[in-house]
Coordinates of C-alpha atoms and ligand atoms in Angstrom, one line a residue:
X1 CA 194.7 213.0 167.2
X2 CA 192.1 214.2 169.7
X3 CA 189.5 211.4 168.4
X4 CA 191.4 208.5 170.3
X5 CA 188.4 206.1 168.7
X6 CA 190.0 206.5 165.4
X7 CA 193.4 206.7 166.2
X8 CA 193.2 203.6 167.6
X9 CA 191.8 202.0 164.3
X10 CA 194.4 203.8 162.5
X11 CA 197.2 202.4 164.8
X12 CA 195.5 198.6 164.8
X13 CA 195.3 198.9 161.0
X14 CA 198.8 200.2 160.5
X15 CA 199.8 197.0 162.6
X16 CA 197.7 194.7 160.6
X17 CA 199.3 195.8 157.3
X18 CA 202.5 195.7 158.9
X19 CA 202.3 192.1 160.2
X20 CA 200.1 190.4 157.6
X21 CA 201.4 189.1 154.1
X22 CA 199.5 190.8 151.7
X23 CA 198.4 188.9 148.2
X24 CA 195.5 190.6 147.7
X25 CA 196.4 191.3 143.8
X26 CA 194.6 194.8 143.9
X27 CA 196.4 196.3 146.6
X28 CA 200.1 197.9 147.1
X29 CA 201.6 200.1 149.3
X30 CA 202.1 203.9 148.5
X31 CA 205.3 205.8 149.1
X32 CA 205.6 208.3 152.1
X33 CA 205.5 211.0 149.7
X34 CA 202.2 210.0 148.3
X35 CA 200.8 209.9 151.7
X36 CA 201.8 213.3 152.2
X37 CA 199.9 214.5 149.2
X38 CA 196.9 212.6 150.0
X39 CA 196.8 214.2 153.8
X40 CA 197.5 217.5 152.5
X41 CA 195.9 221.3 152.3
X42 CA 194.3 220.0 148.9
X43 CA 191.4 218.1 150.5
X44 CA 189.8 221.6 151.8
X45 CA 189.8 222.8 148.0
X46 CA 186.7 222.8 145.6
X47 CA 187.8 222.6 142.0
X48 CA 184.7 221.6 140.3
X49 CA 185.5 222.1 136.4
X50 CA 188.7 221.5 134.4
X51 CA 192.0 223.7 134.5
X52 CA 191.3 227.0 133.5
X53 CA 187.6 226.6 133.4
X54 CA 186.6 225.9 137.2
X55 CA 183.7 227.3 139.1
X56 CA 185.5 228.6 142.2
X57 CA 187.9 230.9 142.9
X58 CA 191.3 230.0 144.4
X59 CA 192.2 227.6 141.7
X60 CA 195.6 229.1 140.3
X61 CA 197.8 226.1 142.0
X62 CA 195.1 223.7 141.5
X63 CA 195.2 224.1 137.6
X64 CA 198.7 223.7 137.4
X65 CA 198.9 220.6 139.6
X66 CA 196.4 219.0 137.4
X67 CA 197.9 220.0 134.5
X68 CA 201.0 218.3 135.9
X69 CA 199.2 215.2 136.6
X70 CA 198.0 215.2 133.0
X71 CA 201.3 215.8 131.4
X72 CA 203.2 213.1 133.6
X73 CA 200.3 210.6 132.6
X74 CA 200.7 211.2 129.0
X75 CA 204.6 211.1 129.2
X76 CA 204.6 207.8 131.5
X77 CA 202.7 206.0 128.6
X78 CA 204.6 207.6 125.5
X79 CA 201.5 209.6 124.3
X80 CA 201.4 212.7 122.1
X81 CA 199.2 215.3 123.6
X82 CA 198.1 215.8 119.6
X83 CA 196.5 212.4 120.1
X84 CA 195.7 211.5 123.6
X85 CA 194.0 213.4 126.4
X86 CA 193.7 212.2 130.0
X87 CA 191.1 212.8 132.7
X88 CA 192.5 212.5 135.7
X89 CA 189.1 213.3 138.1
X90 CA 187.5 209.8 138.0
X91 CA 187.3 209.0 141.8
X92 CA 188.1 205.2 140.9
X93 CA 188.0 202.6 138.7
X94 CA 184.1 201.8 138.5
X95 CA 182.9 205.4 138.2
X96 CA 185.8 205.9 135.5
X97 CA 184.2 202.7 133.2
X98 CA 180.7 204.2 133.9
X99 CA 182.0 207.8 132.4
X100 CA 183.1 206.0 129.6
X101 CA 180.2 204.1 128.7
X102 CA 177.8 207.1 129.6
X103 CA 180.2 209.2 126.7
X104 CA 180.2 206.8 124.2
X105 CA 177.5 204.0 124.3
X106 CA 174.3 205.4 123.4
X107 CA 171.1 204.3 125.6
X108 CA 170.0 200.9 125.0
X109 CA 173.8 199.8 123.5
X110 CA 175.8 197.1 124.2
X111 CA 178.8 196.5 126.1
X112 CA 181.0 193.3 125.1
X113 CA 182.7 192.2 128.6
X114 CA 184.6 189.1 129.9
X115 CA 182.2 187.2 131.9
X116 CA 182.8 188.2 136.0
X117 CA 183.4 184.7 137.0
X118 CA 185.9 183.9 133.9
X119 CA 188.2 187.3 135.2
X120 CA 185.8 190.3 133.9
X121 CA 184.9 193.0 136.2
X122 CA 181.5 194.1 137.4
X123 CA 181.8 197.2 135.5
X124 CA 182.3 195.2 132.4
X125 CA 178.6 195.2 131.9
X126 CA 177.7 192.5 134.5
X127 CA 173.9 192.7 135.5
X128 CA 174.1 193.9 139.1
X129 CA 176.4 197.0 137.9
X130 CA 174.2 199.9 136.8
X131 CA 176.9 199.1 133.4
X132 CA 174.6 196.2 132.9
X133 CA 171.4 197.6 133.8
X134 CA 171.6 200.9 131.4
X135 CA 173.5 198.9 128.8
X136 CA 173.1 195.1 127.5
X137 CA 176.2 192.9 128.3
X138 CA 177.0 190.7 125.4
X139 CA 179.2 188.3 127.3
X140 CA 182.5 186.7 126.1
X141 CA 184.4 183.9 127.6
X142 CA 187.8 182.0 128.1
X143 CA 188.4 178.7 126.4
X144 CA 187.2 175.7 128.8
X145 CA 190.4 173.9 128.0
X146 CA 193.1 176.4 128.2
X147 CA 191.1 178.8 130.2
X148 CA 192.8 181.7 127.7
X149 CA 190.9 184.0 125.7
X150 CA 189.5 182.3 122.6
X151 CA 190.1 184.8 119.6
X152 CA 187.7 183.2 117.2
X153 CA 185.3 182.8 119.7
X154 CA 185.2 186.2 120.9
X155 CA 185.2 187.3 117.0
X156 CA 182.4 185.3 116.2
X157 CA 180.1 187.0 119.0
X158 CA 181.4 190.3 118.1
X159 CA 180.6 189.8 114.6
X160 CA 176.7 188.6 115.5
X161 CA 175.9 191.0 118.2
X162 CA 178.0 194.2 116.7
X163 CA 178.6 195.7 120.3
X164 CA 179.1 199.4 120.6
X165 CA 182.2 198.7 122.8
X166 CA 184.6 195.8 123.4
X167 CA 186.2 195.8 126.8
X168 CA 189.4 194.0 127.1
X169 CA 192.0 194.2 130.3
X170 CA 190.7 192.1 133.1
X171 CA 190.2 191.6 136.7
X172 CA 191.5 187.8 137.4
X173 CA 193.2 187.1 133.9
X174 CA 196.9 186.4 134.4
X175 CA 198.1 185.9 130.7
X176 CA 199.1 188.6 128.2
X177 CA 196.4 189.8 126.4
X178 CA 196.9 190.0 122.4
X179 CA 195.7 193.8 121.9
X180 CA 196.4 193.3 118.2
X181 CA 193.8 190.8 117.8
X182 CA 191.1 192.8 119.8
X183 CA 191.8 196.1 117.8
X184 CA 191.1 193.8 114.5
X185 CA 187.8 192.1 116.2
X186 CA 186.7 195.8 117.2
X187 CA 187.2 197.1 113.5
X188 CA 185.6 194.1 111.9
X189 CA 182.4 194.4 114.1
X190 CA 182.3 198.3 114.1
X191 CA 183.1 198.0 117.7
X192 CA 185.1 200.7 119.9
X193 CA 188.0 199.2 122.0
X194 CA 188.1 200.0 125.7
X195 CA 190.8 198.7 127.5
X196 CA 190.7 198.4 131.3
X197 CA 194.1 198.5 132.3
X198 CA 193.9 198.9 135.9
X199 CA 195.5 195.5 137.0
X200 CA 198.3 195.9 134.5
X201 CA 198.8 199.5 134.8
X202 CA 202.2 199.3 136.6
X203 CA 203.4 196.3 134.2
X204 CA 202.7 198.3 131.1
X205 CA 204.6 201.4 132.9
X206 CA 207.6 199.6 133.8
X207 CA 207.8 198.2 130.4
X208 CA 207.3 194.6 131.2
X209 CA 203.6 194.3 129.9
X210 CA 202.7 194.9 126.6
X211 CA 201.2 198.5 126.0
X212 CA 197.3 198.8 124.5
X213 CA 198.1 202.3 123.7
X214 CA 198.2 201.7 119.9
X215 CA 195.4 199.8 119.6
X216 CA 192.8 201.0 121.8
X217 CA 190.2 204.0 121.6
X218 CA 190.2 204.4 125.3
X219 CA 192.2 203.2 128.0
X220 CA 191.0 203.5 131.8
X221 CA 193.5 202.4 134.6
X222 CA 192.6 202.8 138.7
X223 CA 195.8 203.9 140.2
X224 CA 196.0 202.3 143.2
X225 CA 197.0 198.7 142.1
X226 CA 200.5 197.9 140.4
X227 CA 201.1 201.7 139.6
X228 CA 201.1 202.3 143.1
X229 CA 199.4 205.4 143.7
X230 CA 196.6 206.6 145.5
X231 CA 192.7 205.2 144.9
X232 CA 191.7 206.9 141.8
X233 CA 191.6 206.4 138.1
X234 CA 192.9 208.0 134.6
X235 CA 190.8 207.9 131.8
X236 CA 193.3 208.3 128.5
X237 CA 191.0 208.7 125.2
X238 CA 192.0 209.6 121.7
X239 CA 191.0 213.3 120.9
X240 CA 188.0 212.3 119.1
X241 CA 186.4 211.0 122.4
X242 CA 188.0 213.2 124.9
X243 CA 185.5 216.3 125.1
X244 CA 182.4 213.7 125.5
X245 CA 184.4 211.8 128.6
X246 CA 185.2 214.9 130.1
X247 CA 181.9 215.9 130.5
X248 CA 180.4 212.3 131.3
X249 CA 183.0 212.7 134.4
X250 CA 182.1 216.1 135.2
X251 CA 179.5 217.4 135.1
X252 CA 177.7 214.2 134.2
X253 CA 178.9 211.7 137.2
X254 CA 180.9 214.0 139.6
X255 CA 181.3 216.9 141.3
X256 CA 184.5 218.7 142.8
X257 CA 187.3 216.3 141.8
X258 CA 189.5 215.1 144.7
X259 CA 192.6 217.1 144.5
X260 CA 194.6 215.8 147.0
X261 CA 194.0 212.4 145.3
X262 CA 195.3 214.0 142.3
X263 CA 198.5 215.7 143.8
X264 CA 199.0 212.1 145.0
X265 CA 198.5 210.3 141.6
X266 CA 201.0 213.4 140.4
X267 CA 203.5 211.7 143.2
X268 CA 202.9 208.3 142.0
X269 CA 203.3 209.1 138.3
X270 CA 206.5 211.0 139.1
X271 CA 207.7 207.4 140.7
X272 CA 206.7 205.0 138.0
X273 CA 208.6 207.4 135.9
X274 CA 211.9 206.4 137.6
X275 CA 214.2 203.8 135.9
X276 CA 213.7 201.6 139.1
X277 CA 210.0 201.4 138.8
X278 CA 210.8 199.0 136.1
X279 CA 212.9 196.8 138.1
X280 CA 209.9 196.9 140.7
X281 CA 207.7 195.7 137.9
X282 CA 209.5 193.0 136.7
X283 CA 210.3 191.9 140.2
X284 CA 206.6 191.6 140.6
X285 CA 206.1 189.5 137.6
X286 CA 209.2 187.3 138.5
X287 CA 207.6 186.7 142.1
X288 CA 204.1 185.8 140.7
X289 CA 205.9 183.2 138.3
X290 CA 208.1 181.7 141.1
X291 CA 205.0 181.7 143.5
X292 CA 202.6 179.8 141.3
X293 CA 204.9 177.4 139.9
X294 CA 206.4 176.4 143.4
X295 CA 202.4 175.7 144.5
X296 CA 202.3 174.1 141.3
X297 CA 205.0 171.8 141.8
X298 CA 203.1 171.4 145.6
X299 CA 200.1 169.8 143.5
X300 CA 197.8 172.9 143.2
X301 CA 195.9 173.5 139.9
X302 CA 196.9 177.0 138.6
X303 CA 194.4 178.4 136.4
X304 CA 195.7 178.2 132.7
X305 CA 199.0 176.9 134.0
X306 CA 200.8 179.7 135.1
X307 CA 201.0 183.6 134.9
X308 CA 202.6 186.5 132.8
X309 CA 201.7 189.0 135.4
X310 CA 201.6 190.0 139.1
X311 CA 198.5 187.5 139.5
X312 CA 197.3 184.3 139.5
X313 CA 194.1 182.1 140.1
X314 CA 194.6 179.0 142.2
X315 CA 191.8 176.3 141.8
X316 CA 191.7 175.4 145.6
X317 CA 188.6 173.0 145.3
X318 CA 189.9 170.6 143.0
X319 CA 192.6 170.0 145.9
X320 CA 190.0 169.6 148.6
X321 CA 189.1 173.1 149.9
X322 CA 187.0 175.7 149.0
X323 CA 188.1 178.9 148.1
X324 CA 186.2 180.6 151.2
X325 CA 187.6 178.1 153.1
X326 CA 191.2 178.5 151.6
X327 CA 191.0 182.5 152.4
X328 CA 189.3 182.0 156.1
X329 CA 192.2 179.7 156.7
X330 CA 195.0 181.8 155.2
X331 CA 193.9 184.5 156.9
X332 CA 193.7 183.1 160.4
X333 CA 197.6 182.6 159.7
X334 CA 198.2 186.1 158.4
X335 CA 198.3 185.3 154.9
X336 CA 195.8 187.5 153.1
X337 CA 194.2 186.2 149.9
X338 CA 190.9 186.9 148.3
X339 CA 188.3 184.3 147.2
X340 CA 187.8 184.2 143.7
X341 CA 185.3 182.1 141.0
X342 CA 187.4 180.2 138.5
X343 CA 186.6 180.0 135.0
X344 CA 183.3 177.6 134.7
X345 CA 182.9 177.4 138.3
X346 CA 180.5 174.8 139.6
X347 CA 180.3 176.6 143.1
X348 CA 179.1 180.2 144.0
X349 CA 180.7 183.7 144.1
X350 CA 180.3 183.8 148.2
X351 CA 182.3 180.1 148.1
X352 CA 183.7 179.8 145.0
X353 CA 186.4 177.1 143.6
X354 CA 189.7 179.3 143.9
X355 CA 191.5 182.1 145.4
X356 CA 193.4 184.9 143.5
X357 CA 197.2 185.4 144.4
X358 CA 199.2 189.0 143.6
X359 CA 202.4 189.9 144.2
X360 CA 202.2 193.5 143.8
X361 CA 202.5 194.5 147.3
X362 CA 204.6 192.1 148.8
X363 CA 207.1 193.2 145.9
X364 CA 207.1 196.5 147.2
X365 CA 208.0 195.6 151.0
X366 CA 211.2 194.2 149.1
X367 CA 210.1 190.2 148.8
X368 CA 212.2 188.1 146.2
X369 CA 211.7 185.2 144.8
X370 CA 213.6 183.1 147.7
X371 CA 210.6 184.6 149.8
X372 CA 207.9 183.3 147.5
X373 CA 209.7 180.0 147.5
X374 CA 209.5 180.0 151.4
X375 CA 205.7 181.8 151.0
X376 CA 204.8 178.6 148.8
X377 CA 205.8 176.2 151.7
X378 CA 203.8 178.3 154.3
X379 CA 200.7 178.4 151.8
X380 CA 200.9 174.9 151.1
X381 CA 201.2 173.7 154.6
X382 CA 198.2 176.1 155.8
X383 CA 196.0 174.7 152.9
X384 CA 196.6 171.1 153.3
X385 CA 196.1 171.3 157.3
X386 CA 192.3 172.5 156.2
X387 CA 191.6 170.3 153.4
X388 CA 188.1 168.8 153.8
X389 CA 187.8 165.0 154.6
X390 CA 185.0 164.8 151.5
Ligands
DSN401 N1 188.2 194.9 143.0 C1 189.3 195.2 142.1 C2 189.9 193.5 142.1 O1 190.3 193.5 143.3 O2 190.4 193.6 141.2 C3 188.6 195.5 140.9 O3 188.1 196.7 140.8

């Protein structure tokens, strides 16, 4: 590389990724093949439009590629192309959720989403996100005692507020989601059910977490978390909504799709369809359960008492160290997590009461439950050294 400044940064970051323990719940390591697709000649190509209807010439191979990615996505989640479509062009999760609402929620309508500090995402209608400015957020919560979803409370809110769409699927929620219960609430309140499966996509693909497809009207997932692809998103929709969603993505919100990313997504979908991906997904959960349990046994409070997924939250504040200080202390010793609010947090998002831990990335690096036990020792000892006196 002639640009030695950038080359050096690439080398530094590669080394950092090699050396650090990565417990960021939304990160993963893609394969060499995905990297090859991302760094390919496809980055040179403009392909505004959709297969067979592009605004530029020279898209013969791009059409084949985009259709291949669509076919693989539908097949991976056992969806019939007669009932479902998938848009593979959204640049990432936030614009993908925005596209879904732009297509399906009328101006001034409402989005019922889990509160950000209870595990929801900014784009589930939070006021600082455009999704909370163009539409009204009807917020729901987890139960204060159990820290899991309370369907009775959720149903009461939905029946009173009659949102246009209910969003299920979260960013910092470690339990199995009862899709059936949410479908029933959506039906009773006259709402659509939109599932944000970004975090759990790879677990669903691997067959180790319940699939939402039989219950949802639309399912959005990012491709770079547990699904282990490049940064991007898939928007699945029942046929009745697909045309509106496609128009919302292009030309509504985006121009030319990133065809190199779509190629990377196609490769990741191929990889996720292999039998070994199911083994990987199960190991991700085994590792998260082992790590959370080991930390719990060392006295750390785990939100909701454990995990059914790749992630969990630790209430570090009750153990004597804030989420920010915990995250900083761990980072100094090469263990990367993110600070995170916990339900009913008494502290602030910049210095919340907890940290979020995920095992998808380290499992890709071959880590086992024995490694998780050693990691729990390491995390516990770092945190204990940094507990505040007060
Ligand atoms: N920021 C992502 C996460 O870390 O969960 C969600 O967009």
